[in-house]
Coordinates of C-alpha atoms and ligand atoms in Angstrom, one line a residue:
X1042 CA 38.4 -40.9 53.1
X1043 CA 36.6 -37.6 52.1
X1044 CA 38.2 -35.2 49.7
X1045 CA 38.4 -32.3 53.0
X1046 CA 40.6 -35.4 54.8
X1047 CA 42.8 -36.3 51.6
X1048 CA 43.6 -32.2 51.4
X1049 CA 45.3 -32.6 54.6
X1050 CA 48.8 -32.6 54.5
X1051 CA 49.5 -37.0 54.2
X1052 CA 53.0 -36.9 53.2
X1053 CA 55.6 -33.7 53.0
X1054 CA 58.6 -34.3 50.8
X1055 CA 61.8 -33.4 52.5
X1056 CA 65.4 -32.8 51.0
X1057 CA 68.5 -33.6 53.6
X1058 CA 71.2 -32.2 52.9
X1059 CA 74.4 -34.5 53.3
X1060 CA 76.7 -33.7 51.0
X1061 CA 79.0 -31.2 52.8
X1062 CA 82.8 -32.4 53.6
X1063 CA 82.9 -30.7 56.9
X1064 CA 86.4 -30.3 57.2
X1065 CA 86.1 -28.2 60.6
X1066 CA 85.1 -31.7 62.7
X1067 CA 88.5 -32.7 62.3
X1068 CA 90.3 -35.4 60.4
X1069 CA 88.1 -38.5 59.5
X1070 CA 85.6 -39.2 58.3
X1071 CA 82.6 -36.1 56.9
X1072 CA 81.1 -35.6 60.2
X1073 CA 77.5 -36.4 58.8
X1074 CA 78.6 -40.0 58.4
X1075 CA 80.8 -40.0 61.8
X1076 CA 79.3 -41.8 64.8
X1077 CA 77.6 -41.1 67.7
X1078 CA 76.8 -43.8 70.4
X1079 CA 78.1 -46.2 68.0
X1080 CA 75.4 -45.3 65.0
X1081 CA 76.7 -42.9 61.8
X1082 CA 75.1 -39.4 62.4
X1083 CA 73.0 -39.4 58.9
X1084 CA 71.2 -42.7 60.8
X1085 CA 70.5 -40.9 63.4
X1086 CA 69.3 -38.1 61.5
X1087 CA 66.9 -39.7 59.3
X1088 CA 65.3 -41.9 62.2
X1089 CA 64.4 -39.0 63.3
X1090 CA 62.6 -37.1 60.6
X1091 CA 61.0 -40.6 59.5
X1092 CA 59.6 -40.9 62.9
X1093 CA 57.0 -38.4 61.8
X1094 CA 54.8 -40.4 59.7
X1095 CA 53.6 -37.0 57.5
X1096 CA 57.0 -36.8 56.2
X1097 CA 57.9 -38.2 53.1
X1098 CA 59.2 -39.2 50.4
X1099 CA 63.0 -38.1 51.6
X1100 CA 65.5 -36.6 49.0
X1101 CA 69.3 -36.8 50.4
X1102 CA 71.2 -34.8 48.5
X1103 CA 75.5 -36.7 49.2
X1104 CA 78.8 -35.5 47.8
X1105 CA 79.3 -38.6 44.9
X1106 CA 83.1 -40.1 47.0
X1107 CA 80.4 -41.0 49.6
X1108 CA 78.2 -43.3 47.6
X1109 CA 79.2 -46.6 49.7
X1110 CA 79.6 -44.8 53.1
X1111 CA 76.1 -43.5 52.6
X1112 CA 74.5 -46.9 51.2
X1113 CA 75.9 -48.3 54.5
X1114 CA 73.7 -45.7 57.1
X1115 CA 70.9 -47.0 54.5
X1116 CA 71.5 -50.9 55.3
X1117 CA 71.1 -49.9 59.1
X1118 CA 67.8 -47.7 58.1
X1119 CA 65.0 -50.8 59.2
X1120 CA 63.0 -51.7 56.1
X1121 CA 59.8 -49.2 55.9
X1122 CA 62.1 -46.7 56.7
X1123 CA 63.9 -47.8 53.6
X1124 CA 60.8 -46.9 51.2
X1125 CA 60.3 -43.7 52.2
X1126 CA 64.0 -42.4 50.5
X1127 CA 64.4 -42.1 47.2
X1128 CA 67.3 -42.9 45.2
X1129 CA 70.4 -40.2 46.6
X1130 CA 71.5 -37.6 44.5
X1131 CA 74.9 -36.0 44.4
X1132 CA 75.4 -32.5 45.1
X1133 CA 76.9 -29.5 44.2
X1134 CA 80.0 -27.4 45.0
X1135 CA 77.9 -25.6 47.7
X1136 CA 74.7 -26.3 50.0
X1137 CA 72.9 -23.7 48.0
X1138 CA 73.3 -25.9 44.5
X1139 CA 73.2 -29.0 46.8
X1140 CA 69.6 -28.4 47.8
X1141 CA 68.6 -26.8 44.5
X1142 CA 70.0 -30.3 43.5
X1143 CA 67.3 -32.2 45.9
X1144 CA 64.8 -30.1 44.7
X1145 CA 65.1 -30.8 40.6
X1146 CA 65.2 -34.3 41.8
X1147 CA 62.7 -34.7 43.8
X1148 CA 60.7 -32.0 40.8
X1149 CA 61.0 -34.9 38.0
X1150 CA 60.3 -38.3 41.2
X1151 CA 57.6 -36.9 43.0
X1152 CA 56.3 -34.2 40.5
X1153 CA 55.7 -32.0 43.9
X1154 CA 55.9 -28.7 42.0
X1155 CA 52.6 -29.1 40.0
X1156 CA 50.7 -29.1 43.2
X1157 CA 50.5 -25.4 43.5
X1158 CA 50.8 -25.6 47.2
X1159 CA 52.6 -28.4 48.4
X1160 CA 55.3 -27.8 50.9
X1161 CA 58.7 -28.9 51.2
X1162 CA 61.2 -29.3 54.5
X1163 CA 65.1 -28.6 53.9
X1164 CA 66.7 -30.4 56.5
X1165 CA 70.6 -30.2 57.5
X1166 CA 72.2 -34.0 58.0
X1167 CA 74.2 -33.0 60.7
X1168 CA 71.2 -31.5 63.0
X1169 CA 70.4 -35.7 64.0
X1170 CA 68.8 -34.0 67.2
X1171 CA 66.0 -32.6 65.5
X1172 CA 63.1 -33.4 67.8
X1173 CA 59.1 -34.7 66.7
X1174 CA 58.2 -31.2 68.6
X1175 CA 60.2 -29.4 66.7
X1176 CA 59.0 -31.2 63.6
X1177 CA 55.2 -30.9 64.8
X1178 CA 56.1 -27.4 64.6
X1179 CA 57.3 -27.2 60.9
X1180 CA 54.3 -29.2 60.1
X1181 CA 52.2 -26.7 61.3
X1182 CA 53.8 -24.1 59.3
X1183 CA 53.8 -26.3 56.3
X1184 CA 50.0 -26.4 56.1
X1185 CA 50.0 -23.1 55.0
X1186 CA 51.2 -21.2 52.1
X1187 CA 54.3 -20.0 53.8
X1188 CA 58.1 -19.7 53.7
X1189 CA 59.2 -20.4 57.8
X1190 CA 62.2 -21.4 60.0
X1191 CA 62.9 -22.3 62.9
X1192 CA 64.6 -19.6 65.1
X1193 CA 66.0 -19.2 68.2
X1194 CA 66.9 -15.8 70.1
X1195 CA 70.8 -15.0 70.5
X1196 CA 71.5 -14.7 74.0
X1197 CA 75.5 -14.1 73.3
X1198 CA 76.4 -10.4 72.7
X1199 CA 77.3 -10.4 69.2
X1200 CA 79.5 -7.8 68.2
X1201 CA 80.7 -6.3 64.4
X1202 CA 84.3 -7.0 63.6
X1203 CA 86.2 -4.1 61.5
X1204 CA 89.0 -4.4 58.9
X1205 CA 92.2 -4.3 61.7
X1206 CA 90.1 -7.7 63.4
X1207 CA 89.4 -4.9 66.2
X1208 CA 85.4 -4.5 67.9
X1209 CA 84.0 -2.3 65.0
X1210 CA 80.6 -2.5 66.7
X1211 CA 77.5 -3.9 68.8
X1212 CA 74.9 -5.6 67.2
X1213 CA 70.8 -4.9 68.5
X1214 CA 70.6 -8.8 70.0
X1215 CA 67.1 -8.1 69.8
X1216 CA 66.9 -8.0 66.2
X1217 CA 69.4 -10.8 65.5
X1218 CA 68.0 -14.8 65.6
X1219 CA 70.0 -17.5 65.7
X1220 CA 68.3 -19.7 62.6
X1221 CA 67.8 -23.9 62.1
X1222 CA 66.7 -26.3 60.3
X1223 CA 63.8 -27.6 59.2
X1224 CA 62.8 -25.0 57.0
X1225 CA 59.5 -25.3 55.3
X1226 CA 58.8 -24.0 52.2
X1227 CA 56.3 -23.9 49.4
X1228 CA 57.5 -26.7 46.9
X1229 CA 56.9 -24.6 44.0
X1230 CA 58.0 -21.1 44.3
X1231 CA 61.4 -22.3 46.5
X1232 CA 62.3 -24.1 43.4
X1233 CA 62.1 -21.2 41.6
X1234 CA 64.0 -19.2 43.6
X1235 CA 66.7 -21.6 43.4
X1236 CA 66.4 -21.3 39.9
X1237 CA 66.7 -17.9 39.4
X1238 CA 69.7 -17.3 42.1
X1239 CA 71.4 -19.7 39.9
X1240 CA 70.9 -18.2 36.7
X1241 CA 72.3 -15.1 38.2
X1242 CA 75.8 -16.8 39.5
X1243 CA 74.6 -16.8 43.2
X1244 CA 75.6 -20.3 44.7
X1245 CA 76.6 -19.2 48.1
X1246 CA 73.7 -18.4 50.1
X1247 CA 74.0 -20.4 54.1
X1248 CA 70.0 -21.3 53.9
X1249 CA 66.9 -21.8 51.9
X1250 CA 65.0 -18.5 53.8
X1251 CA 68.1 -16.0 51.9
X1252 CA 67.7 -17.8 48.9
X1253 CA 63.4 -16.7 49.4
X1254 CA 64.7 -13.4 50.5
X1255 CA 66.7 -12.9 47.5
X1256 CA 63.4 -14.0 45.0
X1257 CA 61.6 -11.0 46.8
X1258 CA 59.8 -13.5 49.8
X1259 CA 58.2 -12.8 53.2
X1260 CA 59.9 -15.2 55.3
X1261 CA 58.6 -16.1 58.7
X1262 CA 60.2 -17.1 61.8
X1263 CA 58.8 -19.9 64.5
X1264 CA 59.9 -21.1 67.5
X1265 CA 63.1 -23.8 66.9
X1266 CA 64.8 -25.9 69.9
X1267 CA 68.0 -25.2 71.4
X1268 CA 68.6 -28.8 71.4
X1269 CA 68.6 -29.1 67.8
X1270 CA 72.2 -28.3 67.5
X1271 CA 74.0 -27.9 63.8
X1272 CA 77.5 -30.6 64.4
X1273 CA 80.1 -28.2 63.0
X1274 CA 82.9 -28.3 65.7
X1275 CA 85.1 -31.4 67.5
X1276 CA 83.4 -29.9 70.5
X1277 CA 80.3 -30.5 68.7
X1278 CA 80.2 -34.0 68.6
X1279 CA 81.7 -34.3 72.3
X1280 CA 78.9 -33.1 73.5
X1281 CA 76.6 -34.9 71.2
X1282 CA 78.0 -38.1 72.3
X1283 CA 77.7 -37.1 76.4
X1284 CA 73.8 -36.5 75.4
X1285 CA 72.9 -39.5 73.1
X1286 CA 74.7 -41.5 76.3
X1287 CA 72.7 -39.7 78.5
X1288 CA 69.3 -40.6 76.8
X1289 CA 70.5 -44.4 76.5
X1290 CA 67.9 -46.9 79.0
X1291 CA 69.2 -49.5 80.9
X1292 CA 67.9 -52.8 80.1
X1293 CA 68.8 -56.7 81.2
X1294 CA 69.4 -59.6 79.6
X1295 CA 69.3 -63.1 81.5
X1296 CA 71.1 -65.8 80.1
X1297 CA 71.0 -70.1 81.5
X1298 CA 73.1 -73.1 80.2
X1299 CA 73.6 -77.0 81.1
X1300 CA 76.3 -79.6 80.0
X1301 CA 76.0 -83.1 80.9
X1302 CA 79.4 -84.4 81.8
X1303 CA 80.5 -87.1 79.7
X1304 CA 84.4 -89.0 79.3
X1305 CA 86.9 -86.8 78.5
X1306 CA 90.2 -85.1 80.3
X1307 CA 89.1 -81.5 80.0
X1308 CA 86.1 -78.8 80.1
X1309 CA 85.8 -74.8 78.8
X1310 CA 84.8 -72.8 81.2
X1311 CA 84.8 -69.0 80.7
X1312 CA 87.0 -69.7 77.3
X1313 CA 89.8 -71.3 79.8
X1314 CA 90.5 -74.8 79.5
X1315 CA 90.6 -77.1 82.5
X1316 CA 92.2 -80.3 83.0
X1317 CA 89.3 -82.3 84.7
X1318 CA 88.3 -86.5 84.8
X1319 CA 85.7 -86.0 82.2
X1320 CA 84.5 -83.8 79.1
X1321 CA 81.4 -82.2 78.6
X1322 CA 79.0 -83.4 75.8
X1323 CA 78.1 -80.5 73.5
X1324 CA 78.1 -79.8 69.9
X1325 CA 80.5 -76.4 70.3
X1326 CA 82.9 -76.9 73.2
X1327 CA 80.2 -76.8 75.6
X1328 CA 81.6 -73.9 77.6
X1329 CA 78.3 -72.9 80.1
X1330 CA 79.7 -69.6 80.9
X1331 CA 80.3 -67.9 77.5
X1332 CA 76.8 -69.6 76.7
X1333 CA 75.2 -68.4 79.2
X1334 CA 77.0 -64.8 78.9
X1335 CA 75.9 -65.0 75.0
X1336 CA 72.4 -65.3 75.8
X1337 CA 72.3 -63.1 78.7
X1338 CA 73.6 -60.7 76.2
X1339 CA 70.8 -61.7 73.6
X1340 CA 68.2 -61.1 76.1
X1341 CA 69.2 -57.2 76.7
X1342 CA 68.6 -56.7 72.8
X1343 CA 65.3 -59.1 73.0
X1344 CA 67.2 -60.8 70.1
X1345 CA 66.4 -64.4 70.0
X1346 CA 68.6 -66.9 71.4
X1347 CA 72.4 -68.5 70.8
X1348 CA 70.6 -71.4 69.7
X1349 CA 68.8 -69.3 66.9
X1350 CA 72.0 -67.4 65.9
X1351 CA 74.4 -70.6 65.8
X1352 CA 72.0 -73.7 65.5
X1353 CA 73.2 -76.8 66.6
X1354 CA 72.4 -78.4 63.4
X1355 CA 75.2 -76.0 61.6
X1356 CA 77.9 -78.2 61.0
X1357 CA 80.2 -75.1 61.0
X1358 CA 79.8 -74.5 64.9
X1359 CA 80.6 -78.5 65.6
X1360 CA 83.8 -77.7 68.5
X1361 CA 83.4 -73.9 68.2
X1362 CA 84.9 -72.0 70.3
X1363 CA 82.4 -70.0 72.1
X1364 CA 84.7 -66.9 72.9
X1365 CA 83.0 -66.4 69.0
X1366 CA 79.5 -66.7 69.9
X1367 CA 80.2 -63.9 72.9
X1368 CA 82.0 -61.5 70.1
X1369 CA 79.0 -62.2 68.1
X1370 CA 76.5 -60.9 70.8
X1371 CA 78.7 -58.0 71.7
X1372 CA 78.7 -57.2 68.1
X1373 CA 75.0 -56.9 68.2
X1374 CA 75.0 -54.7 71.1
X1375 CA 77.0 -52.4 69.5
X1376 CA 75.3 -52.5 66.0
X1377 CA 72.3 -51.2 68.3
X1378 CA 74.2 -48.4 69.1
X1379 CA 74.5 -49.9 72.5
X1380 CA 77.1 -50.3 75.2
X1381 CA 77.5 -53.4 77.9
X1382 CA 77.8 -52.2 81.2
X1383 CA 78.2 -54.8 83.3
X1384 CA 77.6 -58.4 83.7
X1385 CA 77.1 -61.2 86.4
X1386 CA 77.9 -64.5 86.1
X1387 CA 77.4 -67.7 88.6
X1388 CA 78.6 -71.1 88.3
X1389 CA 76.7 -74.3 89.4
X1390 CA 79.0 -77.5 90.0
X1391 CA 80.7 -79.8 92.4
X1392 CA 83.6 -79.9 90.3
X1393 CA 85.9 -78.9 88.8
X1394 CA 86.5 -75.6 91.6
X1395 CA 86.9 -71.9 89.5
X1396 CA 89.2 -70.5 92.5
X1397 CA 92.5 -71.1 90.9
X1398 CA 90.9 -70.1 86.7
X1399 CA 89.4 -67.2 88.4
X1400 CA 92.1 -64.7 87.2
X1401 CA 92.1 -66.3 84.1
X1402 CA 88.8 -66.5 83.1
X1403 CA 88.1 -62.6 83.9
X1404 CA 90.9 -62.3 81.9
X1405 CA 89.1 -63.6 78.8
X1406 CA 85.3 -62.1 80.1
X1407 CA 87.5 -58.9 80.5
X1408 CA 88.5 -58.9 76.5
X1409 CA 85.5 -60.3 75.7
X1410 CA 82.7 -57.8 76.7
X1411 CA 85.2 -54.7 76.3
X1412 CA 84.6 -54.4 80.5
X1413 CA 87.2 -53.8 83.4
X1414 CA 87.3 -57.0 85.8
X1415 CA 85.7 -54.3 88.6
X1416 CA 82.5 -54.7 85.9
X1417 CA 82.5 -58.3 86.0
X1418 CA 81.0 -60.6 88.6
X1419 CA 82.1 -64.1 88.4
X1420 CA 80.9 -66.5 91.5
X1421 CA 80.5 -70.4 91.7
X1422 CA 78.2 -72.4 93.6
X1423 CA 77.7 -76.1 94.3
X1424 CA 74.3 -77.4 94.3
X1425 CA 74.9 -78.8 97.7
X1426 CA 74.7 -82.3 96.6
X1427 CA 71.6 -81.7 95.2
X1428 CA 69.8 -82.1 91.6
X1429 CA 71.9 -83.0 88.6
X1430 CA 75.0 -80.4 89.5
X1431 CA 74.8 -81.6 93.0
X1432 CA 75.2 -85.2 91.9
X1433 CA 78.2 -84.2 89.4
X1434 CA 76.2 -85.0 86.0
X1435 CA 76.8 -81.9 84.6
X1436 CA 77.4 -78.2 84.8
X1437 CA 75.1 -75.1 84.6
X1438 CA 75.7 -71.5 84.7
X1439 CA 73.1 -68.4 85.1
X1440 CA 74.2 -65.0 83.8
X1441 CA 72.9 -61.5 83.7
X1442 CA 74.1 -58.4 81.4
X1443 CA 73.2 -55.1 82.0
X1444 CA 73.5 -53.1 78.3
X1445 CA 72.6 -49.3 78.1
X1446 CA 70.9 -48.9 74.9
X1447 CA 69.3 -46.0 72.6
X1448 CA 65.7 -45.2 73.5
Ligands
LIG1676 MG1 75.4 -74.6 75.8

């Protein structure tokens, strides 16, 4: 690498800030740690700032009663993502002294302020829709010695209030901006502007650019994304969930399993249990259906196999119930931020006949997978006398899942 290519901007240190209480998202949880498609919004957030490679290392700034809540979005971060945060630092009673907190940190870890112009991104934990345009765009920005956010043009009226709460004027739209976050910065003289506006009691500034604006700098604007919404409101985070659903991809998972029937007076089929003239031989109770189902649901998440995740040489699943193994799966789906859909199940014997478990079984596929019965298929077969099902040595089952999952 040449000295010109190592000048080039490798890795920009960027402070999140997650440490507000956000009170007006309604009761629960601080909306920064609420979920969305089933994943806490900070996770969302920094998977998507880490998915630009020149960013790093990350500084989240957390109110302290959040310590386990935020080490939890951490465990869910995958491992190299992991290494580019540094240890979480607790804020302060506003976002101005939460970032200036980030910043002193980040100051003493990654010494960023004795490069006279290294940048720095402030970034708001609760915009998680902040898009690698959008961040090519503060990039850009940050390669030069420049204070710049990302704004967008007001396309509302916005009118003055006076003191009776009556219209008290009309604002020139085309001088207003509607401003976002990231906000780049240099390193250096945003620290010091933090430090000044605290030395003279100012702690209530919304954004990094007034605290610049205060210290005397030129702030520019560029162009930010109208999709890179700030979650304030309980309307908010309806509409955030509608568009994470909307980006989720369909994918399929196929699942296959075989007993060999053996003596005994009863099989599992679809977690029901059926009086029949001989048992199944299996190391769990052998139920083909929820096997199947189980892998079928493994295969959507390309996320090994049932016999990977409960192997037969485990003495703790000898007679398991399977209904587990199914939980298991659909636990996984949802841990992916992912929601099944609908699945498809066929049964391949002579006997015993599913007609009169039918209801029952749904019943159980129906808890199961979270689905309505109209989101189930459930068929049987014979094998025409045919093969091993077709000469009653066993039982098999095929089953497909459909899961909609995060891109
Ligand atoms: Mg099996």
């Amino acid at each position: 690498m040449t000295m010109h290519e190592h000048h080039s901007q490798t890795s920009v240190p960027l402070v999140l800030v997650a440490a507000g209480r956000g009170h007006r998202a309604g009761e629960g949880l601080p909306k920064q740690y609420r979920l969305l498609a089933g994943v806490p919004v900070l996770v969302h957030t920094l998977n998507a700032v880490l998915s630009d490679a020149r960013i790093g290392p990350v500084q989240c700034v957390i109110h302290p009663d959040d310590l386990t809540l935020y080490q939890a979005c951490i465990d869910q971060l995958d491992h190299a993502a992991q290494t580019r945060l540094l240890p979480a630092v607790p804020g302060g009673q506003t976002r101005q002294e939460s970032v200036k907190a980030g910043l002193e940190a980040l100051c003493l870890t990654a010494g960023a302020e004795h490069r006279p112009f290294a940048p720095v991104l402030i970034h708001d934990a609760a915009r998680p829709f902040v898009s690698a345009d959008l961040l090519e765009r503060a990039m850009t920005m940050a390669a030069h010695p420049v204070a710049a956010i990302p704004a967008l043009a007001v396309t509302d009226t916005l009118k003055w209030v006076d003191e009776d709460g009556r219209v008290g004027g009309t604002a020139e739209r085309s001088r207003l901006r509607a401003v976002q976050t990231p906000q780049v910065f240099g390193f250096a003289p945003l620290l010091a502007a933090h430090r000044q506006a605290a030395l003279a009691g100012q702690n209530d500034l919304t954004d990094d650019a007034a605290v610049m604006e205060q210290a005397g700098h030129r702030v520019h604007f560029f162009a930010g994304d109208p999709d890179n919404i700030k979650l304030t409101l309980e309307q908010d985070f309806r509409m955030a969930e509608a568009k994470m659903q909307a980006a989720m991809i369909p994918v399929t998972g196929l699942g296959y399993d075989v007993h060999a029937f053996t003596t005994g007076d009863h099989v599992w089929l679809g977690g029901v249990k059926i009086a029949h003239d001989r048992g199944v031989r299996a190391h769990s109770d052998g139920d083909v259906i929820l096997h199947a189902l189980t892998d079928a649901l493994l295969g959507a998440l390309a996320d090994g196999d049932i016999g990977q995740h409960f192997p037969p040489s485990d003495e703790q699943w000898r007679g398991a119930s399977s209904d587990r193994f199914v939980q298991f799966a659909v636990d996984r789906i949802h841990q992916r931020g992912g929601r099944l859909v609908h699945v498809d199940i066929t049964l391949v014997c002579e006997t015993p006949r599913l007609g009169p478990h039918r209801t029952d079984i749904l019943g159980v596929l129906s808890r199961l997978c979270g689905l309505p019965t109209t989101k189930i298929g459930l068929k049987a077969t014979t094998s025409e006398k045919m093969g091993f099902a077709g000469r009653g040595e066993g039982l098999a089952a095929q089953a497909i899942a459909t899961v909609l999952l995060p891109e």
